[in-house]
Short mmCIF file of C-alpha atoms in Angstrom, two decimals:
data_model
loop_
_atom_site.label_atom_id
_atom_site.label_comp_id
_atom_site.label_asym_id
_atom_site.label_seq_id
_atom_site.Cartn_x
_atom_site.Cartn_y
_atom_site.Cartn_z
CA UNK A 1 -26.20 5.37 -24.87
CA UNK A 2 -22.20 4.35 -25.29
CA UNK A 3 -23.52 0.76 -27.20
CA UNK A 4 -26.00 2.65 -29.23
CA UNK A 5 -22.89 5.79 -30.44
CA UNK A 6 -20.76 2.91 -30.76
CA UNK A 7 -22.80 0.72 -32.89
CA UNK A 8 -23.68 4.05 -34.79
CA UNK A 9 -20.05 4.93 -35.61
CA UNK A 10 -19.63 1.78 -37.87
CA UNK A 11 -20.40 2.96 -41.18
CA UNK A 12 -23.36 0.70 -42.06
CA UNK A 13 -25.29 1.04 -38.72
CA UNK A 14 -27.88 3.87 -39.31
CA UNK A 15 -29.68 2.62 -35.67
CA UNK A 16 -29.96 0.20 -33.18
CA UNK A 17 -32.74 -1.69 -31.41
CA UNK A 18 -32.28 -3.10 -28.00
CA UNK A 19 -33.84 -6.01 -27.12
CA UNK A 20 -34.73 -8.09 -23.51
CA UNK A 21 -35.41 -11.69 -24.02
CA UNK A 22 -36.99 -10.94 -27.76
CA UNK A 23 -38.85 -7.85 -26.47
CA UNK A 24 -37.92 -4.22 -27.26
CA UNK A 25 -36.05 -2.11 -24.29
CA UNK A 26 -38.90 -0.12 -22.52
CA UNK A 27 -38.83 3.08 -21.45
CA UNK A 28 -40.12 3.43 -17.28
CA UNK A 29 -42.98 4.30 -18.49
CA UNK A 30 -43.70 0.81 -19.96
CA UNK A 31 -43.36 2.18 -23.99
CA UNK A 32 -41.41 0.36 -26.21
CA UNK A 33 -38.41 2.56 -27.07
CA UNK A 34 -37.68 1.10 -30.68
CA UNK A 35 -34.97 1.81 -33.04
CA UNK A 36 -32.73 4.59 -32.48
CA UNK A 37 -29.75 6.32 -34.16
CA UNK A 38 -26.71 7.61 -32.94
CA UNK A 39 -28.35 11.39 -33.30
CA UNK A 40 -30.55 10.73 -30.56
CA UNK A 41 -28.15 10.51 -28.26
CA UNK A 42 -26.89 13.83 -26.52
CA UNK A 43 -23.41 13.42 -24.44
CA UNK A 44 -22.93 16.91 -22.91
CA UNK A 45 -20.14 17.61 -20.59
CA UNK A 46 -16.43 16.37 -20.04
CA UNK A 47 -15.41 13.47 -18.02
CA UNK A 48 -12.00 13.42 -16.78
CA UNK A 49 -10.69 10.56 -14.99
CA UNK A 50 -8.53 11.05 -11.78
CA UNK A 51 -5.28 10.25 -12.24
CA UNK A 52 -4.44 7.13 -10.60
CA UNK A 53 -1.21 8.49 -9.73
CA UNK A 54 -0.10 11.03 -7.10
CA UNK A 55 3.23 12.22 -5.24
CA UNK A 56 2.73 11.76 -2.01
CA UNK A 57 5.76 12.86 0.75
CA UNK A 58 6.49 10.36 3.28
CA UNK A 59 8.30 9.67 6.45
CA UNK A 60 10.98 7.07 6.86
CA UNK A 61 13.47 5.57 9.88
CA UNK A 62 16.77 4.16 9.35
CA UNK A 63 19.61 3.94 11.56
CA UNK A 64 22.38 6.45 12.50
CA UNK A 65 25.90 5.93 11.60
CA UNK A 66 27.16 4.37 14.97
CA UNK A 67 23.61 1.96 15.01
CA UNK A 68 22.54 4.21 18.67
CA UNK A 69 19.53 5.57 17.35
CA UNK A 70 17.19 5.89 14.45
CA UNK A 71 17.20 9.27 11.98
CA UNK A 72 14.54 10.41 10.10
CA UNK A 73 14.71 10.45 6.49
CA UNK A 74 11.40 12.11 4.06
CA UNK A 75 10.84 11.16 0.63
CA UNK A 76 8.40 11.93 -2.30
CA UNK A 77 7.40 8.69 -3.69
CA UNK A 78 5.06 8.28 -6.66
CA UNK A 79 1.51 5.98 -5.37
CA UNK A 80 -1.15 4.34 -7.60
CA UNK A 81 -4.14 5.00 -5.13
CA UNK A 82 -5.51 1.41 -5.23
CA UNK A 83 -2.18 0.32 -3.26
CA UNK A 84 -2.02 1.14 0.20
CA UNK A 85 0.40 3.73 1.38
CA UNK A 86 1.99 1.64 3.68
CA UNK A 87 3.14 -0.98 0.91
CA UNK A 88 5.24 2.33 -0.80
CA UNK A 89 6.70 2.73 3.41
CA UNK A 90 7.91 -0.61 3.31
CA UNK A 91 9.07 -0.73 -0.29
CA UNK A 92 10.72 2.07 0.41
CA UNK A 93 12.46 1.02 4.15
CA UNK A 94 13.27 -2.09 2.38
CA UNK A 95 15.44 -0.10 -0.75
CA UNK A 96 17.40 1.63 2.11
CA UNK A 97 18.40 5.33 3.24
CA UNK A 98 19.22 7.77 0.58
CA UNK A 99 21.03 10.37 3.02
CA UNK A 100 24.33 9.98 3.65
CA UNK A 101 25.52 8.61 6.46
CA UNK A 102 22.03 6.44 7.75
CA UNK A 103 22.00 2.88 7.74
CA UNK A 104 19.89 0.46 6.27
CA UNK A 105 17.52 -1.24 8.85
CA UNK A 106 15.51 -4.01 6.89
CA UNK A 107 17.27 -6.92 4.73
CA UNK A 108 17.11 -6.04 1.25
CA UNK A 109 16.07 -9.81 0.63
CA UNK A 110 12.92 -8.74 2.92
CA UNK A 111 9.60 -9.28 0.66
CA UNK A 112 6.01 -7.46 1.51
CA UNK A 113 3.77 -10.58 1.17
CA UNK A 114 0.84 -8.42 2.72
CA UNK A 115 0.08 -5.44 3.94
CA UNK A 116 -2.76 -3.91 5.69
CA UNK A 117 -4.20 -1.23 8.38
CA UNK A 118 -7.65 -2.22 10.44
CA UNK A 119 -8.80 -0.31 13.33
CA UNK A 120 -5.59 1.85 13.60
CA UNK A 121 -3.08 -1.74 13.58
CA UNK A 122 -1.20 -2.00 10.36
CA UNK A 123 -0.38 -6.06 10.10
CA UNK A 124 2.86 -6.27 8.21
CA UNK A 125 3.32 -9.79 6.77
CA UNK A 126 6.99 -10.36 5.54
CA UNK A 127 8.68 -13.04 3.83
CA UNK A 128 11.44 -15.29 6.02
CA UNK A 129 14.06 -13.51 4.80
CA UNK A 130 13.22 -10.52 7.12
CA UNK A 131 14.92 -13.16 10.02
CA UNK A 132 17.10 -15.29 8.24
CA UNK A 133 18.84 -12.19 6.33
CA UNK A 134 19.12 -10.01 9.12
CA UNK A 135 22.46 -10.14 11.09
CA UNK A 136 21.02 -10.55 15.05
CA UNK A 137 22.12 -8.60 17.72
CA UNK A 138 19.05 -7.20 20.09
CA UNK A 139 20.52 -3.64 19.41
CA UNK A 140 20.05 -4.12 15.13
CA UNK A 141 16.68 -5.98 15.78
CA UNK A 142 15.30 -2.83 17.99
CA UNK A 143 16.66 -0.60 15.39
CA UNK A 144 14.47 -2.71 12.84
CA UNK A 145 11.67 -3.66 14.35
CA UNK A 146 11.18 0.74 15.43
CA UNK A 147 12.19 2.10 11.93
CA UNK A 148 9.34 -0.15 10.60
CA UNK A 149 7.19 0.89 13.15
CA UNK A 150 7.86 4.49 13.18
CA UNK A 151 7.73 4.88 10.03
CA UNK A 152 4.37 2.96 9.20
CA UNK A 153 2.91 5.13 12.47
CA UNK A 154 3.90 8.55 10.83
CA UNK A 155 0.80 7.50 8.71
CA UNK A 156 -2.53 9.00 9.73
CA UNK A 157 -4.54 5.52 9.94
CA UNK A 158 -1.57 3.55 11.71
CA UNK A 159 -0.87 3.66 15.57
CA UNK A 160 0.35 0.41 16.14
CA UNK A 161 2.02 -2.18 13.90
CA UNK A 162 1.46 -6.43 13.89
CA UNK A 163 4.24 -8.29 12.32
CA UNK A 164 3.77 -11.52 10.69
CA UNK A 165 6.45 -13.72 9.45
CA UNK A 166 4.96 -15.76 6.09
CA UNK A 167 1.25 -15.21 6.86
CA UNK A 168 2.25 -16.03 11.07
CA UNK A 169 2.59 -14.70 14.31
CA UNK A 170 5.85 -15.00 15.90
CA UNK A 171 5.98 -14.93 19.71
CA UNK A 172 10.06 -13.85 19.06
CA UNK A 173 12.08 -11.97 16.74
CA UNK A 174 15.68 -13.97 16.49
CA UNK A 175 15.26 -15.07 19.93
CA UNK A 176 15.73 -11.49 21.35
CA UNK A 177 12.63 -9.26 20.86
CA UNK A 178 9.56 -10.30 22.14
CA UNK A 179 7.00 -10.24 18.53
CA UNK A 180 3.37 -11.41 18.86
CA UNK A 181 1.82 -7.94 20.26
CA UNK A 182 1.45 -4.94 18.18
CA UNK A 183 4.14 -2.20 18.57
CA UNK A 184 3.98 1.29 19.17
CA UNK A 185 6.07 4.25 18.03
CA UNK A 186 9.10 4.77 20.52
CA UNK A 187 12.31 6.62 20.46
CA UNK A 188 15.26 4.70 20.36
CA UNK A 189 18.75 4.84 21.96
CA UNK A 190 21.37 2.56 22.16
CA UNK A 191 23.68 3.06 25.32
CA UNK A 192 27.26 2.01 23.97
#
């Protein structure tokens, strides 16, 4: 129907004939459907496409002025639906904390190389940078490592997060966090 109204619309087309390897198109009933014109075809109804765009409010994890704790931080961010949700938490851990007085956890050099959720365990694959731009300290690490995984967790399909450093598991995190399980959500505080 859409090559035959589109054939139609050119001024000198009057009708079109559809043909299979030299034989005329065939109706399921095995009759040759011939020529037709662009009046034959009835288009009833309205098609509206979803928008591939939506607001969606989400939950973020940063760290508190004096680096004891994490604070939590929500945000409206604009998704395209055929990116997963968890990309837009990382993008948006990786840009920083908006409020006032929280603390950026992730390097901003950090880079999502891949990012998805299966069976509940969102596998976060980051670029190097995530270890060689981060400052140590086991403190700053746990403050990372927890606002990434608290914040991925807030998510309905994630309850435990994988990292991967360039496509690999690491069985350390700057020589201080033990890396190559998955992580669950946890509350942190920092004793000074």
């Amino acid at each position: 129907g859409a090559l035959i109204k589109t054939m139609t619309g050119i001024s000198f087309v009057k009708q079109v004939e559809i043909l299979i390897d030299g034989e005329p198109l065939k109706t399921t009933g095995g009759q040759p459907i011939g020529p037709v014109s662009g009046d034959d075809i009835i288009i009833s109804g309205t098609i509206e496409a979803e928008p591939v765009t939506s607001v969606k409010l989400i939950t973020l994890y940063f760290s508190n002025s004096d680096g004891t704790g994490l604070v939590q931080e929500e945000r409206k961010v604009e998704v395209n639906r055929n990116q997963p949700l968890e990309k837009y938490v990382m993008d948006e851990l990786i840009k920083g904390p908006q409020t006032k007085g929280s603390l950026a956890t992730v390097p901003s050099e950090t880079k999502v190389r891949n990012i998805m959720t299966q069976d509940g365990i969102c596998y976060v694959d980051l670029s190097s940078e995530f270890v060689s731009r981060h400052s140590g300290g086991k403190d700053k690490e746990l403050l990372t490592i927890y606002s990434i995984v608290n914040s991925l967790t807030a998510l309905d399909d994630v309850s435990k997060v994988q990292f991967l450093i360039e496509g690999e598991k690491q069985e350390e995190y700057k020589g201080n966090v033990e890396f190559g399980q998955p992580f669950e959500p946890k509350e942190i505080v920092i004793e000074q």
